[in-house]
PDB file of C-alpha atoms in Angstrom:
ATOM      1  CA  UNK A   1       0.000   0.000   0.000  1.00  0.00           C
ATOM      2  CA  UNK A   2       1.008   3.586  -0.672  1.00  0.00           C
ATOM      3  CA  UNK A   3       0.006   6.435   1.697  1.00  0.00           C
ATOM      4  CA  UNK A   4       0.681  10.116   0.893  1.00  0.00           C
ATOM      5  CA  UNK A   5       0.123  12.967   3.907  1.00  0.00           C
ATOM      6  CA  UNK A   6       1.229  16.429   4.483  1.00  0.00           C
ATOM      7  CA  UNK A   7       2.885  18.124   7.686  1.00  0.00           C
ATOM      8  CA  UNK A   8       3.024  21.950   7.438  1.00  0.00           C
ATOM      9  CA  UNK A   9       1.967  22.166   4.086  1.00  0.00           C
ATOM     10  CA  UNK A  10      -1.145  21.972   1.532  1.00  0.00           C
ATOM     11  CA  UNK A  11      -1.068  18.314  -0.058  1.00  0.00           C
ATOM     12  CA  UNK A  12      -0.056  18.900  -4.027  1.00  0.00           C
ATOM     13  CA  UNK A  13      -2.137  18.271  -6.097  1.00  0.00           C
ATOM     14  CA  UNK A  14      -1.183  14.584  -7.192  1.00  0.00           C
ATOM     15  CA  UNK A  15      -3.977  12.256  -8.672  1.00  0.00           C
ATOM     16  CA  UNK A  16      -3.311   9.404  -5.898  1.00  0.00           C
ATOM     17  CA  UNK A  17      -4.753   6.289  -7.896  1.00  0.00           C
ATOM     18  CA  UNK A  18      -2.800   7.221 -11.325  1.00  0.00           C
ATOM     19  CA  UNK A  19       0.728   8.090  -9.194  1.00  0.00           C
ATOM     20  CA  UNK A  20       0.101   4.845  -7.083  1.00  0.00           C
ATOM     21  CA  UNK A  21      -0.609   2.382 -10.546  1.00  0.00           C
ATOM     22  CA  UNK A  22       2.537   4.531 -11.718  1.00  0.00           C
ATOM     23  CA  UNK A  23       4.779   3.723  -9.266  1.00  0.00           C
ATOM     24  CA  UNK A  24       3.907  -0.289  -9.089  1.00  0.00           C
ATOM     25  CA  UNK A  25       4.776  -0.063 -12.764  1.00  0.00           C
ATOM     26  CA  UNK A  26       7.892   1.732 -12.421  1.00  0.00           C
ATOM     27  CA  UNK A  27       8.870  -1.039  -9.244  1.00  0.00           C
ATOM     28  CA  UNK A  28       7.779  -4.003 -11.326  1.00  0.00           C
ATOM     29  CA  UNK A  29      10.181  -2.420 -14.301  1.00  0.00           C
ATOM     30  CA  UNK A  30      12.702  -3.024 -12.199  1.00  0.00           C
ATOM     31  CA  UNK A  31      11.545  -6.576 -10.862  1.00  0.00           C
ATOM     32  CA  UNK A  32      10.415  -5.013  -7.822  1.00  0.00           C
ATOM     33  CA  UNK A  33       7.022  -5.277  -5.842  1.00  0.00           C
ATOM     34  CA  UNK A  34       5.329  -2.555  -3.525  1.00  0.00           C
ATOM     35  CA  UNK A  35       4.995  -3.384   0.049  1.00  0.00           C
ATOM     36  CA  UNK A  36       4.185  -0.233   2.602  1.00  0.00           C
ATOM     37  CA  UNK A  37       5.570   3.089   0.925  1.00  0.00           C
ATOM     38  CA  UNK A  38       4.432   5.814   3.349  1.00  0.00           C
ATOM     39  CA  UNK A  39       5.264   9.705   1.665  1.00  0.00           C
ATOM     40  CA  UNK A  40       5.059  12.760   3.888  1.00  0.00           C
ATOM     41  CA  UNK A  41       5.020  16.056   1.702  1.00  0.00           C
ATOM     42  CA  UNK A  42       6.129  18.722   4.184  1.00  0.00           C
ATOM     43  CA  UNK A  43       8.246  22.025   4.073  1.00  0.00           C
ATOM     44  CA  UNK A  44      12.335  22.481   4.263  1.00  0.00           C
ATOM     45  CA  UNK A  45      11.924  23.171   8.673  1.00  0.00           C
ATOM     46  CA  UNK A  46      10.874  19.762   8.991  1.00  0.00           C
ATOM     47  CA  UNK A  47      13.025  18.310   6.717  1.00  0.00           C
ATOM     48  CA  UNK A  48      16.106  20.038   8.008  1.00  0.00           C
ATOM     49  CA  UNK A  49      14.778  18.365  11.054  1.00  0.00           C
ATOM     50  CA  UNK A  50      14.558  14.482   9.881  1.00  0.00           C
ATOM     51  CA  UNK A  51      17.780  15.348   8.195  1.00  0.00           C
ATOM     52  CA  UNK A  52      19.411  16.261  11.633  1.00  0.00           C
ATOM     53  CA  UNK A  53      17.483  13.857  13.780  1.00  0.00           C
ATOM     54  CA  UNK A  54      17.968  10.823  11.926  1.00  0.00           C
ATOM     55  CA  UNK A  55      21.274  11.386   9.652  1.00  0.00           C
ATOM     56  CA  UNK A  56      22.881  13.845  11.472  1.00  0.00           C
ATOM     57  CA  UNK A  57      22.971  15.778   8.054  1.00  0.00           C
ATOM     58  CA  UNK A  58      22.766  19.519   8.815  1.00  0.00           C
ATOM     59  CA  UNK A  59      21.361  20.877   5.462  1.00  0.00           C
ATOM     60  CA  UNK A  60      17.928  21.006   3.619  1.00  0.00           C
ATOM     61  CA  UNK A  61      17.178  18.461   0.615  1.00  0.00           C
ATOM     62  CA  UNK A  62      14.048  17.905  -1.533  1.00  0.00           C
ATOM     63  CA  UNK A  63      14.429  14.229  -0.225  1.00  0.00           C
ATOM     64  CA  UNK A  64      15.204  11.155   2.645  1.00  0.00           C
ATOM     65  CA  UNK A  65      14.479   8.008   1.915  1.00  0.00           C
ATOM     66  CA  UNK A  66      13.978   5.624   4.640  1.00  0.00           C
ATOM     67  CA  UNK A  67      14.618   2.220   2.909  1.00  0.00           C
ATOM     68  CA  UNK A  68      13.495  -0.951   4.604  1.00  0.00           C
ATOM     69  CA  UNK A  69      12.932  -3.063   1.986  1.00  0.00           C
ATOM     70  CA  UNK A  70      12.630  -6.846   2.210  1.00  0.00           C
ATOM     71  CA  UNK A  71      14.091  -8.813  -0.814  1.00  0.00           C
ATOM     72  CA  UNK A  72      11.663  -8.083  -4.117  1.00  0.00           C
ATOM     73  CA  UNK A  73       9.606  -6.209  -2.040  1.00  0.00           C
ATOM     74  CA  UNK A  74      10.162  -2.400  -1.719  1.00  0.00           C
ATOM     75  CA  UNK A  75       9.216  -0.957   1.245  1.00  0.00           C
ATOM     76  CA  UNK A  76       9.903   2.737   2.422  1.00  0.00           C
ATOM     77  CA  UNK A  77       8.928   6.533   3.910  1.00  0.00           C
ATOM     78  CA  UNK A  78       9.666   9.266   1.784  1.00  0.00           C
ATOM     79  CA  UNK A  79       9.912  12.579   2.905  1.00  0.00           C
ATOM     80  CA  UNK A  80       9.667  15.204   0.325  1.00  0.00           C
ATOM     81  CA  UNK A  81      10.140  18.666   0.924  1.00  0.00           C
ATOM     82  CA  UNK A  82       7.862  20.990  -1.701  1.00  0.00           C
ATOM     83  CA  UNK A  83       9.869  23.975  -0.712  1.00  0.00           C
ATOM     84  CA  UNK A  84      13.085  22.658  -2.170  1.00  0.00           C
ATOM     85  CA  UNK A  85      11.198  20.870  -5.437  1.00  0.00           C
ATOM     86  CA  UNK A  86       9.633  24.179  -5.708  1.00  0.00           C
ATOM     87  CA  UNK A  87      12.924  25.839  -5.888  1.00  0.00           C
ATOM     88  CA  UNK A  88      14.466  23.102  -7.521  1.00  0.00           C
ATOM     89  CA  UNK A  89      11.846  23.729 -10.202  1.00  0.00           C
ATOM     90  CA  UNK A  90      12.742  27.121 -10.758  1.00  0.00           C
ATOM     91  CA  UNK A  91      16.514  26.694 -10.883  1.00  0.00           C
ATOM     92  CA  UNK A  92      16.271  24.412 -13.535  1.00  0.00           C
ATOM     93  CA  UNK A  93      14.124  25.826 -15.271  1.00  0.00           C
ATOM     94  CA  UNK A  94      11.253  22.678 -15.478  1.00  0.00           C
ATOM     95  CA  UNK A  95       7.779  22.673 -14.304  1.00  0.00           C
ATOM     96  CA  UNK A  96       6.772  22.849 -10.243  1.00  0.00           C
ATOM     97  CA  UNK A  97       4.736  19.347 -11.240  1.00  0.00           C
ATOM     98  CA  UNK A  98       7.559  17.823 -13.623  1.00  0.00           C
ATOM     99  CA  UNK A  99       9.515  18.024 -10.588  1.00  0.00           C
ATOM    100  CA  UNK A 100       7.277  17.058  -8.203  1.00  0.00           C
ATOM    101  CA  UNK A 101       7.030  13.912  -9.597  1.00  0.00           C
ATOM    102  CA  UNK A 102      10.724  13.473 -10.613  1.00  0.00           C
ATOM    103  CA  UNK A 103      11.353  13.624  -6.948  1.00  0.00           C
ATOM    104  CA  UNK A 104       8.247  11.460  -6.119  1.00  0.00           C
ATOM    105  CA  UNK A 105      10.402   8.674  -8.297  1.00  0.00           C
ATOM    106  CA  UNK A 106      13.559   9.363  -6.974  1.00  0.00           C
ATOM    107  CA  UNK A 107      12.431   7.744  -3.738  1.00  0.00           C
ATOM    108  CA  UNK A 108      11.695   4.990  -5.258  1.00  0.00           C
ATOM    109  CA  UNK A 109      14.275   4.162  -7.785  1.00  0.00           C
ATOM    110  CA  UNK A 110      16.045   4.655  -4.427  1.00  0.00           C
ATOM    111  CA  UNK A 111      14.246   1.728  -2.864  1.00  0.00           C
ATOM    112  CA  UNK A 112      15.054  -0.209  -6.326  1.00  0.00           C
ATOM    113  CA  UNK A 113      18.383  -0.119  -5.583  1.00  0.00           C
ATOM    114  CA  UNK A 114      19.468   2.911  -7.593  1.00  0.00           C
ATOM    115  CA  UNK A 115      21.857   4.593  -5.895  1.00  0.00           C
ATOM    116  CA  UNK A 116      23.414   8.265  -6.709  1.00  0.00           C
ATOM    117  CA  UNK A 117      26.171   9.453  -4.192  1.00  0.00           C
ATOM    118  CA  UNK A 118      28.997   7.632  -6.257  1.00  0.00           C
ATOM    119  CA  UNK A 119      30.853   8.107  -9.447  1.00  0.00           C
ATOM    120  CA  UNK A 120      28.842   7.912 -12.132  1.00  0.00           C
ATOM    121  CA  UNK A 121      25.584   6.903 -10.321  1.00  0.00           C
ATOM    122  CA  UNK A 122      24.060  10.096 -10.462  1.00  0.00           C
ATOM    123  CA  UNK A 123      23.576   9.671 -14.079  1.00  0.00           C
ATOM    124  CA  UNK A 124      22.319   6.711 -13.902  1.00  0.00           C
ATOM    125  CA  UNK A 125      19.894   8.057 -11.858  1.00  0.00           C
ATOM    126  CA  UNK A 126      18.618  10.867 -13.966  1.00  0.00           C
ATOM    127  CA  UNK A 127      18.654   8.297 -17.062  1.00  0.00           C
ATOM    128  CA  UNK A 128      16.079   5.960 -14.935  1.00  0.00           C
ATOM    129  CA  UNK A 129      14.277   9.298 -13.670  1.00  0.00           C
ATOM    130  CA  UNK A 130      13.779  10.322 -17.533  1.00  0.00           C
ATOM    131  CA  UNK A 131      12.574   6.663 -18.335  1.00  0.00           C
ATOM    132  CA  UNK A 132      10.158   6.390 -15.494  1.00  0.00           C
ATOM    133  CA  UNK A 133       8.953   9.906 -16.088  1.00  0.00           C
ATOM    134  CA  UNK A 134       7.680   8.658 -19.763  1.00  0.00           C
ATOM    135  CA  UNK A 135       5.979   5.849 -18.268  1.00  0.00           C
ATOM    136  CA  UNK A 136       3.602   8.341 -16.449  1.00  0.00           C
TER     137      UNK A 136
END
């Protein structure tokens, strides 16, 4: 099951059933099933604050993922911060939604098995972020 809430900010404006069937198809492309993925859309404070709290990271990011997934099956919080995708947007010049749900993906190509903090992973990552974002 996939759950999407808000903390400090308006929910966007996602169509839940289409970004849920989305998702499981983006997963299954990668032989992956969907267990529990819980996303909290919030604001960069209370990011900052997971970031701190539970990574000891003292900066603000569009997004943590909490991976506890169990062989094929992904399972995971996301916590997505629409200030930063909102900026994020902006600076690179794309639209607030386009980015919305490039980060909504990001999580879980994360929980995939993607990874992007070594050499040459980040492309990688924004090749599989392109290709998921045409299955949409």
């Amino acid at each position: 099951m996939i759950t999407y809430s808000a903390e400090n900010v308006r929910m966007p404006k996602i169509k839940k059933r289409e970004t849920t069937a989305w998702i499981r198809r983006v997963a299954a492309s990668h032989g992956k099933k969907v267990g529990e993925v819980g996303y909290l859309f919030t604001d960069d404070e209370k990011i900052l604050e997971v970031n701190n709290e539970y990574l000891g990271h003292n900066y603000y990011t569009d997004i943590i993922t909490f991976d506890y997934v169990e062989g094929e099956m992904i399972n995971g919080d996301i916590v997505i911060s629409l200030d930063t995708v909102r900026t994020n947007a902006e600076k690179y010049g794309k639209e607030y939604e386009e980015e919305l749900h490039r980060v909504i993906i990001h999580g879980i190509l994360h929980l995939c098995g993607i990874d992007d903090k070594g050499p040459g992973e980040r492309e990688i990552m924004e090749s599989e972020e392109d290709k998921a974002l045409q299955m949409r």
